[in-house]
XYZ file of C-alpha atoms in Angstrom:
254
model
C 20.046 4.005 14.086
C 19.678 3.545 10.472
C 19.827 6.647 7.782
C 15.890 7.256 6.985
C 14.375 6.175 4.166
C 12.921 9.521 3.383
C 13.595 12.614 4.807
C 11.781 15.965 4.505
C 12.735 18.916 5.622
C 10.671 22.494 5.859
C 9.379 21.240 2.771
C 6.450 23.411 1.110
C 4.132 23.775 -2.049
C 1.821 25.822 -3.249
C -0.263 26.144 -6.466
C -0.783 29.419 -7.943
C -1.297 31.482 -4.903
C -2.425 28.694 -3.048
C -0.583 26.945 -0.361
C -0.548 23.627 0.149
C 1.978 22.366 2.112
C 3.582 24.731 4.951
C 7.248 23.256 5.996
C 6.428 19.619 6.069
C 9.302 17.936 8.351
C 8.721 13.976 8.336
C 11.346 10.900 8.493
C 10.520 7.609 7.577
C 12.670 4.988 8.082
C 13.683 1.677 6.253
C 11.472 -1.067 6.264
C 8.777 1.345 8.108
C 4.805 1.843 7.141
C 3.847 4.959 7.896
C 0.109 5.789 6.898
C -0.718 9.165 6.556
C -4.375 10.450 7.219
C -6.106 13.993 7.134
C -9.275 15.942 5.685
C -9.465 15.925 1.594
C -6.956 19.161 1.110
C -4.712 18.585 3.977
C -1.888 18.087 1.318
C -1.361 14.075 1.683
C -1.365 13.499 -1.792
C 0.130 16.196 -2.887
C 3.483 15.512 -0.293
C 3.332 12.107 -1.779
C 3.785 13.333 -5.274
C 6.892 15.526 -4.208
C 8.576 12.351 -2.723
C 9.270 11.049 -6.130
C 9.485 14.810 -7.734
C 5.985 14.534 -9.516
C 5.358 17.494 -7.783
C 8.306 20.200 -7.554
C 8.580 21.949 -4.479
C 8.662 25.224 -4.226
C 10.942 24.701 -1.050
C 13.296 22.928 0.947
C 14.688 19.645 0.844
C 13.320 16.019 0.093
C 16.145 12.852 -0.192
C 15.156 9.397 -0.646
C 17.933 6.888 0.685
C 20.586 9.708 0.991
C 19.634 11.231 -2.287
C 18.342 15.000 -2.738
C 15.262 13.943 -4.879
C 15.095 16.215 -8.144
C 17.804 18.923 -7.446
C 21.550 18.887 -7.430
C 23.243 21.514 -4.577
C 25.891 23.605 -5.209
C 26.373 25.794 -2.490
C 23.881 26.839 -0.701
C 21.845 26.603 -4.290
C 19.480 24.052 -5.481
C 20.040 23.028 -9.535
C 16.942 21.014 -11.161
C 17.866 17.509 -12.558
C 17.408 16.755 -16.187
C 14.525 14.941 -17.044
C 16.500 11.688 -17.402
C 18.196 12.058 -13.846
C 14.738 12.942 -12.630
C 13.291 9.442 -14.323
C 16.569 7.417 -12.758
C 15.708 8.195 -9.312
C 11.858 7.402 -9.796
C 13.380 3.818 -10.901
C 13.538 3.257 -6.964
C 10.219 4.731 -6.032
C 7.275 2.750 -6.762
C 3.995 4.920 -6.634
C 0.569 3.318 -6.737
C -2.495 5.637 -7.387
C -6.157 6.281 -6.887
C -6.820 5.186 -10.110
C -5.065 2.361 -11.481
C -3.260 3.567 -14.872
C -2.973 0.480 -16.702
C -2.091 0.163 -20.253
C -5.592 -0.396 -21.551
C -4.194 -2.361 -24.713
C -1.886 -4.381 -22.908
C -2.880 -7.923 -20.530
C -1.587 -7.708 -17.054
C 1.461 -9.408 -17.722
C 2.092 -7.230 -20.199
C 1.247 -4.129 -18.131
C 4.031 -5.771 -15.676
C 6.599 -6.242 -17.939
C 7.010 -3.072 -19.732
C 8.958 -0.923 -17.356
C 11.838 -3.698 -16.532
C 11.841 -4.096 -20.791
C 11.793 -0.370 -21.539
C 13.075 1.155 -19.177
C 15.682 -1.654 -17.284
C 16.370 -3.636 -20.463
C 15.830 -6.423 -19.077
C 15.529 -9.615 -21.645
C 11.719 -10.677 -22.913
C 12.194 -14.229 -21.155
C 13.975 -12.629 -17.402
C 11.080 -9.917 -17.497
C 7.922 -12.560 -18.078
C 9.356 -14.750 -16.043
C 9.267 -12.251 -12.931
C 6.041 -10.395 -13.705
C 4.275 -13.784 -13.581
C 5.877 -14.865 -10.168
C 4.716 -11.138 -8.840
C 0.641 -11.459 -10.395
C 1.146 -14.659 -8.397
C 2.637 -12.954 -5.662
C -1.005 -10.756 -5.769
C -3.370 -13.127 -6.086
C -3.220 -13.207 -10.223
C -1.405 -15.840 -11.547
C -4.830 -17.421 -13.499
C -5.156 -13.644 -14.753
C -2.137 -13.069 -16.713
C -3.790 -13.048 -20.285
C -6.767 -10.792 -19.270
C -6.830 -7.191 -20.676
C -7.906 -4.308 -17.638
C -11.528 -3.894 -18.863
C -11.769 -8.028 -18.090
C -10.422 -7.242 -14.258
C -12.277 -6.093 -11.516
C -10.974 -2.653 -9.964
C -9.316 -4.689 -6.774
C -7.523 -6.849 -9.920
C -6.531 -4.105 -11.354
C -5.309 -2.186 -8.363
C -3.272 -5.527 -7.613
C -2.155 -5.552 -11.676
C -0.685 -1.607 -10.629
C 1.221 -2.906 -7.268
C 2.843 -5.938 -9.717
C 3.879 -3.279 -12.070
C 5.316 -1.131 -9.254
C 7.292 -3.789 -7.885
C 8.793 -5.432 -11.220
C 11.399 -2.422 -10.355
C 12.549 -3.508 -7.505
C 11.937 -0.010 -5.665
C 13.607 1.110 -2.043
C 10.182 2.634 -1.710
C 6.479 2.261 -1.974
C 4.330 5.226 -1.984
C 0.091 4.465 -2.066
C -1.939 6.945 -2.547
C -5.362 6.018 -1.252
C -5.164 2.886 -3.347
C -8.281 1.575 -2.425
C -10.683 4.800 -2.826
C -11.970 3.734 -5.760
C -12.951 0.578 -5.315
C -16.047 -1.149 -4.027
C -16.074 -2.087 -0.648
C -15.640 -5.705 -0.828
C -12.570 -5.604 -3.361
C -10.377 -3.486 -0.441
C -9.597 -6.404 1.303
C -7.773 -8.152 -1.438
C -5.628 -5.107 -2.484
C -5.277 -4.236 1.618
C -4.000 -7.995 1.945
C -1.431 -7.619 -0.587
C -0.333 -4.551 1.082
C -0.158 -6.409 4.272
C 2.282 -8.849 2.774
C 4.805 -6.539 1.374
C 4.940 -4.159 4.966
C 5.665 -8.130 6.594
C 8.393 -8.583 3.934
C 10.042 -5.288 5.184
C 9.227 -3.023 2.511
C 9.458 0.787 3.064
C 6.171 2.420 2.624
C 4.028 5.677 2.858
C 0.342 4.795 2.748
C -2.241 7.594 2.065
C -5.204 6.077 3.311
C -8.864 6.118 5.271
C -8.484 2.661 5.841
C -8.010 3.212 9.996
C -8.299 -0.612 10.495
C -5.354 -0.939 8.213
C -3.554 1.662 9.922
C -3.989 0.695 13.203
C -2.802 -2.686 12.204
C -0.071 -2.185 9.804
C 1.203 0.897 10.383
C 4.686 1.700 12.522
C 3.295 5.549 12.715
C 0.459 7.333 11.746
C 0.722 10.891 10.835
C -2.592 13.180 10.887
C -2.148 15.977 8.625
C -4.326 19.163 8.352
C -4.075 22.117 5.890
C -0.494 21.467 4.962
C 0.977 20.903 8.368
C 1.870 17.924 9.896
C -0.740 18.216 13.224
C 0.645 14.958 14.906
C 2.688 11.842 14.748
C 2.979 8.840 16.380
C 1.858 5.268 16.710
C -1.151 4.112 15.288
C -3.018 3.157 18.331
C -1.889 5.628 20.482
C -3.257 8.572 18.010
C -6.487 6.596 17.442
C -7.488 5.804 20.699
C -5.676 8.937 22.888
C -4.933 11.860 19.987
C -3.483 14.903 21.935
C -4.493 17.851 18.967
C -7.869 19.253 19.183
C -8.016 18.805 15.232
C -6.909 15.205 15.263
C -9.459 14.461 17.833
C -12.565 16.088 15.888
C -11.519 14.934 12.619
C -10.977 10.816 14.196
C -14.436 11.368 15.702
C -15.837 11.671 12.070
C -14.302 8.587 11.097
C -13.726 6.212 13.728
């Protein structure tokens, strides 16, 4: 067996007095899709956010490909990462959101380009040469000179997964990426997604989408104030979930 992808261990986080996850042990492993679904609160989006160290935890441990994401340990003693070792790590993790996050002033291929220039150094000619092959990748390629307000939210959504991927990340983390958008842009930014899990890429999908789930997903984890409630693959939690919560909450939505 292959090291995971992600590992989390007895991981927790609260706000204020609040908390919101409770020991969160989860593995995912390379090239796997594993969709994660649960009530608004359950903590999904907020576990998703401590993968790439958005979110610091308040404790135990999170590594991404062998690497203990934003601490150094000494001992038995965790040590925060600078800001700039925190950012190099991220470099691997692509993270697409609710809301899309584009550079408003910038045209899609722009929007794609600017991380591999700014952050990878990458020359002006190697880094608009690969952020047009990935809008065409998406569906795009006869959208490369429109600005975000000129794109429709499921063209924008598919601008934000181009810009993720001009990285080259070990990882892709969605976090309900199609929430906010009308229902008959989903399927274009759920087809997308569909190619990349077929290419092999490692992903942890925050979604509703069951259908998507069911389909794409290697596991499906249900997760309920903070705790992971139950795990395992897609169709055997949606049709036969064993938790009492799982069951009641997939009755609401299925």
């Amino acid at each position: 067996m292959s090291e995971p992808m992600v590992r989390a261990e007895a991981v927790c986080k609260s706000f204020g007095h609040v908390p919101v996850l409770k020991g969160i042990d989860l593995e995912v492993r390379p090239g796997e899709v594993m969709c994660v679904v649960g009530p608004s609160g359950s903590g999904k989006s907020t576990f998703l956010r401590c993968v790439n160290h958005l979110e610091k935890i308040d404790a135990g441990r999170l590594w991404v490909d062998g690497q203990l994401i934003g601490y150094r340990q000494r001992g038995d003693r965790l040590h925060e990462l600078r800001d700039r070792e925190v950012a190099a790590q991220r470099r691997d993790i692509g993270m697409v959101f609710q809301r899309f996050h584009l550079f408003p002033h910038m045209t899609a291929l722009e929007n794609v380009m600017e991380a591999p220039l700014r952050v990878r150094g990458d020359s002006r000619a190697a880094a608009t040469e690969q952020a047009r092959a990935l809008l065409d990748r998406v569906g795009l390629a006869d959208r490369t000179g429109n600005y975000p307000a000129q794109l429709s939210g499921g063209q924008q959504q598919r601008v934000a997964i181009a810009r993720a991927l001009a990285m080259h990340p070990k990882l892709m983390l969605f976090d309900e990426p199609t929430s906010a958008l009308d229902p008959e842009l989903v399927g274009e930014v759920l087809d997308v997604m569909r190619d990349l899990a077929g290419d092999g890429m490692t992903m942890i999908v925050v979604t509703h989408e069951m259908g998507f789930a069911r389909e794409v997903g290697d596991s499906l984890v249900f997760m309920d104030d903070g705790l992971v409630v139950e795990r395992g693959a897609p169709k055997e939690v949606l049709t036969n979930p064993r938790h009492e919560r799982t069951q009641a909450f997939l009755s609401k939505v299925l």
